PDB file of C-alpha atoms in Angstrom:
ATOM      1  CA  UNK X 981     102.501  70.629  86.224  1.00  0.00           C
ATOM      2  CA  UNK X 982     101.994  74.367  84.961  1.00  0.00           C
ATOM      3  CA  UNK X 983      98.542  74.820  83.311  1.00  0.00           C
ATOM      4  CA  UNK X 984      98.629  78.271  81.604  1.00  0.00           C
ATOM      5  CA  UNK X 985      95.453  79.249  80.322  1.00  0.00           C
ATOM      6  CA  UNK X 986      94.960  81.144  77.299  1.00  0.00           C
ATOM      7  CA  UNK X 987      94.875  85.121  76.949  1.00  0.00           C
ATOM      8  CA  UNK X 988      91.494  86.675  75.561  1.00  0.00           C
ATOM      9  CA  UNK X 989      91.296  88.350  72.655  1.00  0.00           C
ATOM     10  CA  UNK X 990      90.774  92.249  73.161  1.00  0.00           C
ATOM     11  CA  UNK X 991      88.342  94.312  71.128  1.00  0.00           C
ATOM     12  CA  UNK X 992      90.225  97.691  69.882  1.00  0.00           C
ATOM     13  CA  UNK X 993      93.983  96.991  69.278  1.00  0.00           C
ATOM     14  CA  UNK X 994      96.686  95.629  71.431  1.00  0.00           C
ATOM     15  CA  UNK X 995      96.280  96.293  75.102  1.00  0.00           C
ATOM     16  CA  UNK X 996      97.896  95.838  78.700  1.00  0.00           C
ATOM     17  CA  UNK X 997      96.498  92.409  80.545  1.00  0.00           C
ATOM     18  CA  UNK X 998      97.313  92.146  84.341  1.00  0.00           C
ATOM     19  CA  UNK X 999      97.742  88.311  84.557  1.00  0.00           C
ATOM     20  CA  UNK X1000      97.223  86.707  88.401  1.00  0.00           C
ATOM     21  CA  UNK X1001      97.413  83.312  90.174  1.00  0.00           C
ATOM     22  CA  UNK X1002      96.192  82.240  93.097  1.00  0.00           C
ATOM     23  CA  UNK X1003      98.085  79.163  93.069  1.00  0.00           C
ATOM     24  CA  UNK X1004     101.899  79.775  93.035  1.00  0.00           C
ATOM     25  CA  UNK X1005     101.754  80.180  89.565  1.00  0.00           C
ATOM     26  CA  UNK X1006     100.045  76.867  88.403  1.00  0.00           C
ATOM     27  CA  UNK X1007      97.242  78.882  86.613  1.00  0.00           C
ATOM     28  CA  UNK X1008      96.511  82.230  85.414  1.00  0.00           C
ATOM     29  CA  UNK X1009      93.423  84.183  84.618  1.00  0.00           C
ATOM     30  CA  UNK X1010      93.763  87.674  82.335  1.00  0.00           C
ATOM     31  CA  UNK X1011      91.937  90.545  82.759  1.00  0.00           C
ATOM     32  CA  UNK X1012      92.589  93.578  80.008  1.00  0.00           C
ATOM     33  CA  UNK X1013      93.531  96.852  82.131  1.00  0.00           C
ATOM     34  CA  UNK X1014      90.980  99.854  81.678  1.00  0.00           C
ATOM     35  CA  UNK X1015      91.478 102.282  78.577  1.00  0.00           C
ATOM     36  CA  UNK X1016      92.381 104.728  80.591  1.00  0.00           C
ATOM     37  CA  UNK X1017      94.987 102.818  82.767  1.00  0.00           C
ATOM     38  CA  UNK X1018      97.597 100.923  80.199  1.00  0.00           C
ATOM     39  CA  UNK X1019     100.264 100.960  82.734  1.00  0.00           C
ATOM     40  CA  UNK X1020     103.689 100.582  81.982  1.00  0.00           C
ATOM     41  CA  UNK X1021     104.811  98.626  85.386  1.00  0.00           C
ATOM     42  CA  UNK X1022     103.019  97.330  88.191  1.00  0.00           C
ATOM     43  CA  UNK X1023     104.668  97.396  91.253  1.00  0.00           C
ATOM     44  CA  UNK X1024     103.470  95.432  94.548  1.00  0.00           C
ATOM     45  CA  UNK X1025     103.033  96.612  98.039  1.00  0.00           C
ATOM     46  CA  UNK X1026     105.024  94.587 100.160  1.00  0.00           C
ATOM     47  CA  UNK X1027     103.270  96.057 103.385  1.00  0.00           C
ATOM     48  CA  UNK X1028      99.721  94.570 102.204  1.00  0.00           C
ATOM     49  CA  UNK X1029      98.776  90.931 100.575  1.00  0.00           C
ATOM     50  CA  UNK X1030      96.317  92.832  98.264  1.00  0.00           C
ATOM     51  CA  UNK X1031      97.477  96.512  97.611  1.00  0.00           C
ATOM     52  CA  UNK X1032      99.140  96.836  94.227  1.00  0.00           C
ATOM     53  CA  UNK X1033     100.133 100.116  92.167  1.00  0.00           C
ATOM     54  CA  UNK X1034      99.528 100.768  88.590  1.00  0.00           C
ATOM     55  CA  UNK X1035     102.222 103.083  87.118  1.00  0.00           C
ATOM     56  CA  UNK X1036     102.198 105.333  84.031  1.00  0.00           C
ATOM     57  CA  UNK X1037     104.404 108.066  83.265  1.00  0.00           C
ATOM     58  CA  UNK X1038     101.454 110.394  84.060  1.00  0.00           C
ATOM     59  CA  UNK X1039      99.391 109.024  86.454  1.00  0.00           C
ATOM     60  CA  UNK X1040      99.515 106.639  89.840  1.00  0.00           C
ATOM     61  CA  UNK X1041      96.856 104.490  90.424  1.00  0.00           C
ATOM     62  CA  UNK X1042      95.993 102.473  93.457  1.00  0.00           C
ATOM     63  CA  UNK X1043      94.086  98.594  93.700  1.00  0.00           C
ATOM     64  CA  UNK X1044      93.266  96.948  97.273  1.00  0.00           C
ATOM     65  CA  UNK X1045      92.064  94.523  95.671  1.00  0.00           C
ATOM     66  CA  UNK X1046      94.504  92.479  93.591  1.00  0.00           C
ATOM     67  CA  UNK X1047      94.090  94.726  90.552  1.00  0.00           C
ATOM     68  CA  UNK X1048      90.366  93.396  90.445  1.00  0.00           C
ATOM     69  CA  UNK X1049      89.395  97.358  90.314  1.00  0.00           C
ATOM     70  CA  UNK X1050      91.825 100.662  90.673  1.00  0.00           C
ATOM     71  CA  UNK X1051      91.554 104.277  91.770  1.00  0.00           C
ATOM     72  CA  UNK X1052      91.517 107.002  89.501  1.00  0.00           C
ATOM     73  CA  UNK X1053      94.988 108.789  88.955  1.00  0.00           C
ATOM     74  CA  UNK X1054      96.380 109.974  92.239  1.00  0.00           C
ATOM     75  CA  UNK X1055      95.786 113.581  92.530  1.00  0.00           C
ATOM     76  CA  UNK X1056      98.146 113.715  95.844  1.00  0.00           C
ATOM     77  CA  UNK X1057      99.805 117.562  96.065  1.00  0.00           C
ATOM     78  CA  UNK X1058     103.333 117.387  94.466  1.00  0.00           C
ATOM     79  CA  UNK X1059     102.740 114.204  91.864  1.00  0.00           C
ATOM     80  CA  UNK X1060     101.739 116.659  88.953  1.00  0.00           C
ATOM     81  CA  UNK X1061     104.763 117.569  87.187  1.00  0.00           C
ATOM     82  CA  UNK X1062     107.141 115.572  84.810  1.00  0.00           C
ATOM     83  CA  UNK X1063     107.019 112.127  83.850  1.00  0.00           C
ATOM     84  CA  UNK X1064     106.571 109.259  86.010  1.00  0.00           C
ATOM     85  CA  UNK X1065     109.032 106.415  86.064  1.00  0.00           C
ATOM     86  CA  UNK X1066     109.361 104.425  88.572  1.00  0.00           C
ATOM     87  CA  UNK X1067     107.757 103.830  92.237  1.00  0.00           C
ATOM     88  CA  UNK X1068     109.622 102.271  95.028  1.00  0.00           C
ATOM     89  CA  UNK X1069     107.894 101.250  97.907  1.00  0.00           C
ATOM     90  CA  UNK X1070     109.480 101.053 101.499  1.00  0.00           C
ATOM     91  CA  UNK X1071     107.101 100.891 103.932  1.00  0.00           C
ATOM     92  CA  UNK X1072     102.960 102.260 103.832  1.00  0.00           C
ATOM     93  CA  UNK X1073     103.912 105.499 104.894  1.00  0.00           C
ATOM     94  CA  UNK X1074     107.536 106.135 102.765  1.00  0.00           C
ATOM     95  CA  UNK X1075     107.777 106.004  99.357  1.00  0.00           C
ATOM     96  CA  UNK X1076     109.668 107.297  96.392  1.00  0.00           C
ATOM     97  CA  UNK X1077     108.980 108.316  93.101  1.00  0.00           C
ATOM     98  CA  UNK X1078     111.518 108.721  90.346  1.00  0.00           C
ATOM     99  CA  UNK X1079     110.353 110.780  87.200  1.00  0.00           C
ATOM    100  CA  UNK X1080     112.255 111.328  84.008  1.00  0.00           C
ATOM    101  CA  UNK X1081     114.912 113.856  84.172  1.00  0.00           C
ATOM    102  CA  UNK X1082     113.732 115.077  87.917  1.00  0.00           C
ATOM    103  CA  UNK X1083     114.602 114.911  90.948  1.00  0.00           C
ATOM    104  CA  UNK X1084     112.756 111.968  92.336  1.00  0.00           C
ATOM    105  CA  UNK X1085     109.714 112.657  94.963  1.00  0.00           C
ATOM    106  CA  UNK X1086     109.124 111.127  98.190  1.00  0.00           C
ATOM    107  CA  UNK X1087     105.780 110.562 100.376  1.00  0.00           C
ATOM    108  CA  UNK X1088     105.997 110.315 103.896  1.00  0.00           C
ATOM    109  CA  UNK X1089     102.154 110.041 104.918  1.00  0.00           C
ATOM    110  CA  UNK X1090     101.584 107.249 102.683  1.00  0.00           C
ATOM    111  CA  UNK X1091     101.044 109.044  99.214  1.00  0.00           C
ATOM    112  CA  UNK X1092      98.741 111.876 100.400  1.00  0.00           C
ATOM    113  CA  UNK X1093     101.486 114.481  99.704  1.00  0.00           C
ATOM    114  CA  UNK X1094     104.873 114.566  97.873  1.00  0.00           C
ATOM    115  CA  UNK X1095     107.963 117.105  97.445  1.00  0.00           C
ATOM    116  CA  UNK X1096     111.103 116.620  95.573  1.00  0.00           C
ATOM    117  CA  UNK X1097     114.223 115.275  97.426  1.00  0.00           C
ATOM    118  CA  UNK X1098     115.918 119.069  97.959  1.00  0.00           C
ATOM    119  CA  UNK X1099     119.378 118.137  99.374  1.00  0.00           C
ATOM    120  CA  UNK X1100     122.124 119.295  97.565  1.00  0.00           C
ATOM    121  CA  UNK X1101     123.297 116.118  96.092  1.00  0.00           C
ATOM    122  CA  UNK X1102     120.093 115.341  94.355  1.00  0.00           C
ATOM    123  CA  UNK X1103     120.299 119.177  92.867  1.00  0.00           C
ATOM    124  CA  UNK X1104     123.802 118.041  91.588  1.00  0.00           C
ATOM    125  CA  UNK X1105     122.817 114.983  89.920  1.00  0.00           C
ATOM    126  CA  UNK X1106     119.667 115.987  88.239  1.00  0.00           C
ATOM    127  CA  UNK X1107     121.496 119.181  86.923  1.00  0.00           C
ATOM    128  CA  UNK X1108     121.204 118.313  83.772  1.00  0.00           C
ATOM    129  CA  UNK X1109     118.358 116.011  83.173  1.00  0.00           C
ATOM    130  CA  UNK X1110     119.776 112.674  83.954  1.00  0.00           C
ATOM    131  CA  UNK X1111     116.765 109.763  84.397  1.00  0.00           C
ATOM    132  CA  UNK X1112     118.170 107.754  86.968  1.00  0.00           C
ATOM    133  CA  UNK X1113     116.750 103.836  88.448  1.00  0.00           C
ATOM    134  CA  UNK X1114     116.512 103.174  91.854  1.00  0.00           C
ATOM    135  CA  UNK X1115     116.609 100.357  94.282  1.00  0.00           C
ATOM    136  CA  UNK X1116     115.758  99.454  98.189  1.00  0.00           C
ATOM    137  CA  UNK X1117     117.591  97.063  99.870  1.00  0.00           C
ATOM    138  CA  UNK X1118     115.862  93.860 101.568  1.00  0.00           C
ATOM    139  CA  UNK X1119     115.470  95.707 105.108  1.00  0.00           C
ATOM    140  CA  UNK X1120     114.371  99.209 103.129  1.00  0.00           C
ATOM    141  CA  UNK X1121     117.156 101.013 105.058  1.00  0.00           C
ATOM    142  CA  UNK X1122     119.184 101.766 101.856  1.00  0.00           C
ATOM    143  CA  UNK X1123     118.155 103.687  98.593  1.00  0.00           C
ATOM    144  CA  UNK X1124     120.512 103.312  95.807  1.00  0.00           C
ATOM    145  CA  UNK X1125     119.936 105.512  92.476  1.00  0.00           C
ATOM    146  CA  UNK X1126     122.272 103.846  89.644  1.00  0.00           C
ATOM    147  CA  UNK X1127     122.136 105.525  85.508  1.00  0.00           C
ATOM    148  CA  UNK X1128     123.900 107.371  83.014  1.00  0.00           C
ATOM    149  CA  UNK X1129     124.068 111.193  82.150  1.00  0.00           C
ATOM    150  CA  UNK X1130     125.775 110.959  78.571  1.00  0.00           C
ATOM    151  CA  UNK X1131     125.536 114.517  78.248  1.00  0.00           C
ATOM    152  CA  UNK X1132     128.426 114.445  81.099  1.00  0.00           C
ATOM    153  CA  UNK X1133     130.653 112.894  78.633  1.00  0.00           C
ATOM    154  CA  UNK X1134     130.703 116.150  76.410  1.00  0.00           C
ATOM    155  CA  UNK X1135     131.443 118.643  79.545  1.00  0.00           C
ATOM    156  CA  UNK X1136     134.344 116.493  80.449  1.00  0.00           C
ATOM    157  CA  UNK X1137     132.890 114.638  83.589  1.00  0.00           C
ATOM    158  CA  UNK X1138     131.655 111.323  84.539  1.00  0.00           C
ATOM    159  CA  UNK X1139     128.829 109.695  82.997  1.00  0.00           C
ATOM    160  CA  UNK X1140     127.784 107.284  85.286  1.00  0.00           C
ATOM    161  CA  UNK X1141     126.399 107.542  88.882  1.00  0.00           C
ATOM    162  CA  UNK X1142     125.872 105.385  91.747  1.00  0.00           C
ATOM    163  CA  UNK X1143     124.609 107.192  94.679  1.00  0.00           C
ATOM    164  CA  UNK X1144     123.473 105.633  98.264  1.00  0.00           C
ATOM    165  CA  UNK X1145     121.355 107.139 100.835  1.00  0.00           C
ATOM    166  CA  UNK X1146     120.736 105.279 104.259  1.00  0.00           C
ATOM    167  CA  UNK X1147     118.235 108.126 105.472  1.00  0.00           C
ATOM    168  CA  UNK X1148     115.326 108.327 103.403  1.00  0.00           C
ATOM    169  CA  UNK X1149     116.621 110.839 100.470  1.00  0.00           C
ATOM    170  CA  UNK X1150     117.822 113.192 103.152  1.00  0.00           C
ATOM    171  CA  UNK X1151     121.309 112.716 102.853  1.00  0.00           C
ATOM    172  CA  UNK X1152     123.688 110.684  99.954  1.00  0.00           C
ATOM    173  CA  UNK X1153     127.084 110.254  99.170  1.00  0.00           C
ATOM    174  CA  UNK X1154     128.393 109.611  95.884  1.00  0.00           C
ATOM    175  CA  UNK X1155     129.618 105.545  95.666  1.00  0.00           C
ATOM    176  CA  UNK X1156     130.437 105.380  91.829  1.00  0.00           C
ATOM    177  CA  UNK X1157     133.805 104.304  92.517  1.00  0.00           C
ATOM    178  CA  UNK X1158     136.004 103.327  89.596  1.00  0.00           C
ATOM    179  CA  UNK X1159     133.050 102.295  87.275  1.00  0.00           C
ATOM    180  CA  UNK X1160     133.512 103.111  84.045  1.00  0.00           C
ATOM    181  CA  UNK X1161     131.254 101.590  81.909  1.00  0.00           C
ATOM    182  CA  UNK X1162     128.912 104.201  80.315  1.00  0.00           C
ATOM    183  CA  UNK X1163     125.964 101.788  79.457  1.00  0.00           C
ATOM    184  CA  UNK X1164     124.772 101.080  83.327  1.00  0.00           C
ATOM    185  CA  UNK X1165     121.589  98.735  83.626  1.00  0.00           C
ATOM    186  CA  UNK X1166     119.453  98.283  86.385  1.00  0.00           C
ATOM    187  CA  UNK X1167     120.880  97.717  90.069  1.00  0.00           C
ATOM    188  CA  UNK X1168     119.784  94.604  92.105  1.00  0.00           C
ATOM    189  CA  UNK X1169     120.468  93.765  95.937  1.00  0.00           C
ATOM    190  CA  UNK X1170     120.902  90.018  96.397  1.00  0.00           C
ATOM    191  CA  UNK X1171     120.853  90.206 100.933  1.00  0.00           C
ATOM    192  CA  UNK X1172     123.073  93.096 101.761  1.00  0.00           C
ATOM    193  CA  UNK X1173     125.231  93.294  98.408  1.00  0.00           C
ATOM    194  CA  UNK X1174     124.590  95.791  95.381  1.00  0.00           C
ATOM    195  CA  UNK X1175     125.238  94.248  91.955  1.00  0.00           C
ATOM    196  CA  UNK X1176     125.586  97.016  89.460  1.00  0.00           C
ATOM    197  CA  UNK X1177     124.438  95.339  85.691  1.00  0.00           C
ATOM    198  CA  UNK X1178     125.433  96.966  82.696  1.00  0.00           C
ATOM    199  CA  UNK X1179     124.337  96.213  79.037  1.00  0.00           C
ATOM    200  CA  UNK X1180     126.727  94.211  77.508  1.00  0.00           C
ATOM    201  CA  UNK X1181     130.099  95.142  79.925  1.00  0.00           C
ATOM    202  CA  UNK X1182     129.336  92.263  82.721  1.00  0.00           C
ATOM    203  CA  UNK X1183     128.144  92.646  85.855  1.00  0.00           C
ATOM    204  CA  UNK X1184     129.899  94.158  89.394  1.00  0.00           C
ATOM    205  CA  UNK X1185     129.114  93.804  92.909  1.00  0.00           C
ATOM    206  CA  UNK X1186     129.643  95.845  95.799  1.00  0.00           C
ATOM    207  CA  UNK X1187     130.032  93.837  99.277  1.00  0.00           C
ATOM    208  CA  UNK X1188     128.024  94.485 102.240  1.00  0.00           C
ATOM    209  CA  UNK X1189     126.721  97.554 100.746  1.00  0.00           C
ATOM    210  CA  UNK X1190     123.735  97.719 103.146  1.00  0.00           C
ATOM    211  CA  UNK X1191     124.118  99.679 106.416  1.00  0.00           C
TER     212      UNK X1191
END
């Protein structure tokens, strides 16, 4: 029996309600998010039972709490600069941030500092201001960074990338294969295989993909 509750009106225009349930998801209570904190995705900490992000495309904002309160914006050395898009979490020290048409960021002391992922590879890819989604596999030990750069299609190259790193950022190697499809969607791991979804072109999997 699934007893939903009803959402609150808000004063001043449409905004952003974090809903929660303390039940499995029999009930829900709203609570509007703050003014200054409309976030765009919400992404949960699976190191802590009450830690939970708030994510904008400028600012990072921490609750310990369930979302009941958050932190101001994270002013952490190395967040500033470029659009934020999405955080991945793997563990409460590593993380990684992707931003839009950057190379992503990574924290290893648990958000207190960040610095772009220099290795070669990531200079390639983000040459030309590709925005790129990214995905951990179930045991954290393998990043995967899946999009489209259409610009490529104009210079003659490949417009879609799939690229795997089992170290952290440190080191990748390209796995794009024989995809073709220039319309990639977000990647999902389903135990230790990588299906690759596209928008409207089906969906592909990649066996044992995990290390």
């Amino acid at each position: 029996e699934y007893t939903a509750g009803l959402q609150p009106a808000a004063s001043g225009g449409n905004k952003v309600y974090l809903m929660t349930s303390e039940d499995f998801g029999g009930n829900w209570t709203y609570k509007v998010m703050p003014d200054k904190l409309q976030a765009q995705s919400l992404i949960v900490d699976p190191m802590s039972s009450t830690s939970l992000y708030a994510l904008m495309d400028n600012c990072l904002a921490h609750s310990t709490d369930n979302g009941v309160t958050f932190s101001e914006c994270s002013t952490a050395a190395g967040l500033k600069g470029g659009r934020l898009s999405q955080l991945i979490i793997k563990d409460s020290k590593t993380m990684f941030m992707l931003r839009k048409g950057l190379v992503p960021l990574r924290t290893q002391d648990g958000g207190s500092t960040w610095a772009p992922l220099s290795s070669p590879a990531m200079t390639q890819l983000f040459a030309h201001g590709v925005t790129m989604d990214g995905a951990l596999s179930w045991t954290g030990k393998t990043l995967v960074l899946t999009g489209a750069d259409l610009s490529a299609v104009g210079r003659g190259e490949r417009a879609t990338s799939v690229w795997k790193s089992t170290n952290d950022g440190d080191d990748w190697t390209d796995e794009t294969g024989d995809i073709v499809t220039i319309s990639p969607g977000p990647g999902v791991w389903y135990e230790k295989d990588f299906y690759f979804v596209t928008r409207g072109e089906g969906v592909t999997v990649k066996r044992n993909f995990e290390v």
